[in-house]
Short mmCIF file of C-alpha atoms in Angstrom, two decimals:
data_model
loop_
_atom_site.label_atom_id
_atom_site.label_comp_id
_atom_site.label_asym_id
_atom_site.label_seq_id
_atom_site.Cartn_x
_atom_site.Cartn_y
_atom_site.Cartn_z
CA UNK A 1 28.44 -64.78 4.29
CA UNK A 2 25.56 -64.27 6.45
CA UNK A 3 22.51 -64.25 3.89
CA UNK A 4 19.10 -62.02 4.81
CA UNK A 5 15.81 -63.65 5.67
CA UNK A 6 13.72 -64.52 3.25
CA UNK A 7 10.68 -62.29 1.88
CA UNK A 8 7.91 -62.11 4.41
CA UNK A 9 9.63 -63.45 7.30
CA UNK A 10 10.23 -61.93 10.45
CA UNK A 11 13.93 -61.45 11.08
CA UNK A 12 14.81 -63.53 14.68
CA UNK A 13 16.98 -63.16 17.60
CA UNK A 14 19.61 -65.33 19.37
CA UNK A 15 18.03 -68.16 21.08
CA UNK A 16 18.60 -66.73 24.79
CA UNK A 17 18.49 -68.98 27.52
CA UNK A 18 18.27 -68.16 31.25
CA UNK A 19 20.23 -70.53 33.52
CA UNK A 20 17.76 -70.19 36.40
CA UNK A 21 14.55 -71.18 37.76
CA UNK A 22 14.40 -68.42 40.30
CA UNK A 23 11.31 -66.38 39.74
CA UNK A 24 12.74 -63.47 41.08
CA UNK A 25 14.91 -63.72 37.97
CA UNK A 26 12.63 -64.69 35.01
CA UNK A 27 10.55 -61.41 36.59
CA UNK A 28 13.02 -59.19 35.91
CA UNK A 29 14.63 -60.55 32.63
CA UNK A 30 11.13 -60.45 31.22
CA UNK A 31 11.84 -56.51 31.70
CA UNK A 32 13.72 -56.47 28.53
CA UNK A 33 10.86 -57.80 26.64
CA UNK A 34 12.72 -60.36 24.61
CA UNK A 35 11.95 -64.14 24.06
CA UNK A 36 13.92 -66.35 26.56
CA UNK A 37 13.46 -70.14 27.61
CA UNK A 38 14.73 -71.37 31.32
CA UNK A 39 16.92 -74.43 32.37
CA UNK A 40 18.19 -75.26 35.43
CA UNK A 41 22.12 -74.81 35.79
CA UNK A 42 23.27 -78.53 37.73
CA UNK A 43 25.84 -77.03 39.42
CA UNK A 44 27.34 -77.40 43.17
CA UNK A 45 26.84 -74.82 44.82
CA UNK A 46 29.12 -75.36 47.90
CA UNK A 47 31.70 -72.43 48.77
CA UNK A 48 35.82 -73.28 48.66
CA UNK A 49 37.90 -73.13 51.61
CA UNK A 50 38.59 -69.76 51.79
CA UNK A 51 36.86 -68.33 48.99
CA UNK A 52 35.42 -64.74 49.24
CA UNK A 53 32.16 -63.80 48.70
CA UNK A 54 32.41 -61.98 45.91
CA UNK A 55 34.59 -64.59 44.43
CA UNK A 56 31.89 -67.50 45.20
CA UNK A 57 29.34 -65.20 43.40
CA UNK A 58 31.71 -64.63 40.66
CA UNK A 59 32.25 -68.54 39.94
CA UNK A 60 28.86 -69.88 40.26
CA UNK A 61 27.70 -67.05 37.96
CA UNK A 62 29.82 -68.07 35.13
CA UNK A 63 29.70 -72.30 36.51
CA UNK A 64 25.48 -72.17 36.09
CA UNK A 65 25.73 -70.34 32.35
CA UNK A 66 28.72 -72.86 31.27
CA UNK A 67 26.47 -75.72 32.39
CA UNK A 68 23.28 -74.51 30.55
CA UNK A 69 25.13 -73.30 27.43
CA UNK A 70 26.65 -77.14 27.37
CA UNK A 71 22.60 -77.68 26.78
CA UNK A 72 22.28 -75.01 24.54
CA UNK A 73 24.58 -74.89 21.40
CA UNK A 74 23.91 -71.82 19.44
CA UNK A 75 22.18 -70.04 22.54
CA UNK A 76 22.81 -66.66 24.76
CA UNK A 77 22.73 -68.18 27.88
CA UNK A 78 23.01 -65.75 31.43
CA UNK A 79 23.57 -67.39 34.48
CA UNK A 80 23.84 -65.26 37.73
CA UNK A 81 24.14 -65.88 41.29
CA UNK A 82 24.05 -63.62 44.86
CA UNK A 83 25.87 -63.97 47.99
CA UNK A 84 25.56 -61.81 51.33
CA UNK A 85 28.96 -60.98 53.22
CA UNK A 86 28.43 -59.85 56.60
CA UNK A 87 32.32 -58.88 57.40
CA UNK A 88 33.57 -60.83 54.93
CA UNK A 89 31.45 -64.07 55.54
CA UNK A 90 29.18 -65.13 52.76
CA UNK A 91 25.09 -65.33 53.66
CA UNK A 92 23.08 -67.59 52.31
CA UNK A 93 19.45 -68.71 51.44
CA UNK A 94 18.08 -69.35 55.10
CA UNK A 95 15.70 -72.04 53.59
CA UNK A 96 13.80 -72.34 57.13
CA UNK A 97 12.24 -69.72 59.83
CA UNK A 98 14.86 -70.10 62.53
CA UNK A 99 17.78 -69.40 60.31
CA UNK A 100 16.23 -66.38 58.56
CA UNK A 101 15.59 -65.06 62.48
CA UNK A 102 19.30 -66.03 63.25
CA UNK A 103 20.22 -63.81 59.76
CA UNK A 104 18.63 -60.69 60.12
CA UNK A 105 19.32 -60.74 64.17
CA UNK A 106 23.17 -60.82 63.19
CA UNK A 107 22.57 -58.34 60.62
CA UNK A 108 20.04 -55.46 62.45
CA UNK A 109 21.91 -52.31 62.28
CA UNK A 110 24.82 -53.48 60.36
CA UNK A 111 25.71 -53.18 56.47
CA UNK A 112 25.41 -55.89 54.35
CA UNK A 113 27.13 -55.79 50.72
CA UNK A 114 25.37 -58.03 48.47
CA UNK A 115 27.81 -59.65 45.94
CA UNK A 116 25.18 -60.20 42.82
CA UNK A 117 27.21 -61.86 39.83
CA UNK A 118 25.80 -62.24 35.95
CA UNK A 119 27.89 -63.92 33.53
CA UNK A 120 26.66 -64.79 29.62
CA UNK A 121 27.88 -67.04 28.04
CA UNK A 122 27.77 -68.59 24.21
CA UNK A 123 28.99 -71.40 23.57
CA UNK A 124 29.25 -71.16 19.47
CA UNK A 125 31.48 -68.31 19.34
CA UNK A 126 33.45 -69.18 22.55
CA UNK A 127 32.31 -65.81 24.18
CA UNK A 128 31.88 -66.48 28.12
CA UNK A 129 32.77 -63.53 30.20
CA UNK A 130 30.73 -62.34 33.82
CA UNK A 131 30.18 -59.03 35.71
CA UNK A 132 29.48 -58.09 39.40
CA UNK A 133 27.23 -55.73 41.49
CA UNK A 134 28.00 -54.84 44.73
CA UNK A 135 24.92 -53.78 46.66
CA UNK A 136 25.54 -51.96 50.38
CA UNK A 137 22.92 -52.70 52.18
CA UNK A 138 22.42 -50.95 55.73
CA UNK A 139 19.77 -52.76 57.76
CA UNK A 140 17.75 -51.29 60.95
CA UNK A 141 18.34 -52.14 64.19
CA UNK A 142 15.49 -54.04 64.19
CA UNK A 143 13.32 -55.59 67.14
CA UNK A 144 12.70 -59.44 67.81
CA UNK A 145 8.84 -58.73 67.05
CA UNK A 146 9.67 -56.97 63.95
CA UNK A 147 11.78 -59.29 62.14
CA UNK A 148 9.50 -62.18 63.43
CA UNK A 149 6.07 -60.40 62.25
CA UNK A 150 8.25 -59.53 58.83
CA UNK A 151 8.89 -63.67 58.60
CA UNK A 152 6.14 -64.73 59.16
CA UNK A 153 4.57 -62.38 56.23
CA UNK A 154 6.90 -62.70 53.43
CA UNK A 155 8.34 -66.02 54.37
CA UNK A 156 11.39 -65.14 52.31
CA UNK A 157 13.83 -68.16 52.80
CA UNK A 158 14.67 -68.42 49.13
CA UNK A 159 16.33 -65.31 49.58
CA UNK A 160 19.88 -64.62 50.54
CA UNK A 161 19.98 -62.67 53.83
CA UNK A 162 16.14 -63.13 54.54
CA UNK A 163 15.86 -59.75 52.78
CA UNK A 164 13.05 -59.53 50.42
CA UNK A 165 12.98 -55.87 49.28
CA UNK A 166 10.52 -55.39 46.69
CA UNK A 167 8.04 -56.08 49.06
CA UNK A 168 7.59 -55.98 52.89
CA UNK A 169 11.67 -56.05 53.50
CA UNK A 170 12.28 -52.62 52.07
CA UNK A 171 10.62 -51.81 55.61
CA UNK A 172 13.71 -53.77 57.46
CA UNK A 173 16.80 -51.36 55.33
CA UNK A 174 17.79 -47.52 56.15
CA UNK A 175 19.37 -47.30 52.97
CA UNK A 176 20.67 -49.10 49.61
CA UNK A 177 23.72 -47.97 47.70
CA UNK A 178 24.07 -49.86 43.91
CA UNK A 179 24.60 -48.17 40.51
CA UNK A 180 22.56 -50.97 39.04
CA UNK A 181 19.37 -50.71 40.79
CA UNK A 182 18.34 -54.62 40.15
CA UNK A 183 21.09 -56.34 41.37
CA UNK A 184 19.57 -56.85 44.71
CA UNK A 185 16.69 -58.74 43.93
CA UNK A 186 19.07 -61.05 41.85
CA UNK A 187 19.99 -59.93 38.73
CA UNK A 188 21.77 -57.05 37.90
CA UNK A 189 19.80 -55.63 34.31
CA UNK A 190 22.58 -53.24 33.63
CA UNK A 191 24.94 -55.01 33.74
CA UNK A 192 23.38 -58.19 32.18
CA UNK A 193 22.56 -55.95 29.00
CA UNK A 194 25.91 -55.26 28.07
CA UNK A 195 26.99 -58.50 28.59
CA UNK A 196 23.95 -59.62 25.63
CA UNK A 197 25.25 -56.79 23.41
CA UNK A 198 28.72 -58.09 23.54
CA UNK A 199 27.68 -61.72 22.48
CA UNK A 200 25.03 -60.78 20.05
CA UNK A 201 21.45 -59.38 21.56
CA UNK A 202 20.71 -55.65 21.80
CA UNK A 203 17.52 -55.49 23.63
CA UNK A 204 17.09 -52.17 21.53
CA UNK A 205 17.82 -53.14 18.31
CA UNK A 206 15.71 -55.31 15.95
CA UNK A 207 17.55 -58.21 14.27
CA UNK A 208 18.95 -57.96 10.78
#
């Protein structure tokens, strides 16, 4: 039997972890106002032979919380993870300037669906279950000078598809289709909240 806190003490949440040190991430999981810590998910991130983009986003999601919940006993962990398909070929972080030119070239005036994967996981109770977004993304058909002047501002190769678009790189898209409006910046907050109410944090409710 689950017994009630004592007198005079605040009542307290899961521990909730998030298994990520992307910023973009902690930024908008702090959204939810609740009390999280961060770890680093040790995971290999290297795509199958043959494995889809959604699928690769899928399996690293759930891979990265596993791995941090192993950490973690007792904890709400989330791990998440985004890949780009340009028809049907996953897109990754650039991590230099003349990839992210070679990315958005291939990609000016073409749609993009961004595959954006959360899974939670807690390891006490066994729960450990994961949830996509799919993002369509339809870029410009952009000019050399533009994507280069946009690169050389935002410098966004941390970023899958060299698309930053909460800041300067909404100015590279004609349009964005999602029903979870997060998802492409890298974590999909509807989603992820019904995945914490299922194993045990309601971002609305106060703790009993």
């Amino acid at each position: 039997m689950t017994m009630p806190p004592p007198a005079g003490l605040a009542p307290r949440r899961l521990p909730l972890v998030l298994g990520s040190t992307s910023p973009y991430r902690r930024e908008l999981l702090a959204r939810l106002r609740l009390d999280f810590s961060v770890d680093a998910p040790r995971v290999d991130e290297t795509p199958r032979m043959g494995e889809a983009p959604a699928q690769l986003a899928q399996r690293l999601a759930l891979e990265k919380a596993k791995d941090v919940a192993s950490r973690h006993p007792g904890a709400v962990v989330i791990g998440a993870d985004q890949v780009a398909d340009l028809d049907g070929q996953p897109i990754g972080k650039p991590g230099r300037h003349d990839r992210a030119v070679a990315q958005l070239q291939a990609m000016r005036g073409r749609q993009v669906v961004f595959h954006t994967a959360v899974a939670v996981v807690r390891s006490d109770t066994g729960f450990a279950q994961g949830l996509l977004a799919q993002v369509a993304v339809t870029f410009r058909a952009l000019a050399d000078a533009e994507i280069e002047h946009y690169l050389r501002l935002e410098q966004p190769y941390d970023c899958a598809g060299s698309a930053k678009c909460e800041t300067l790189g909404i100015a590279l898209l004609e349009r964005i289709d999602s029903d979870d409006p997060t998802a492409l910046v890298g974590l999909p907050l509807i989603r992820t909240c019904a995945l914490l109410r299922l194993a045990g944090i309601d971002p609305l409710v106060v703790p009993a």
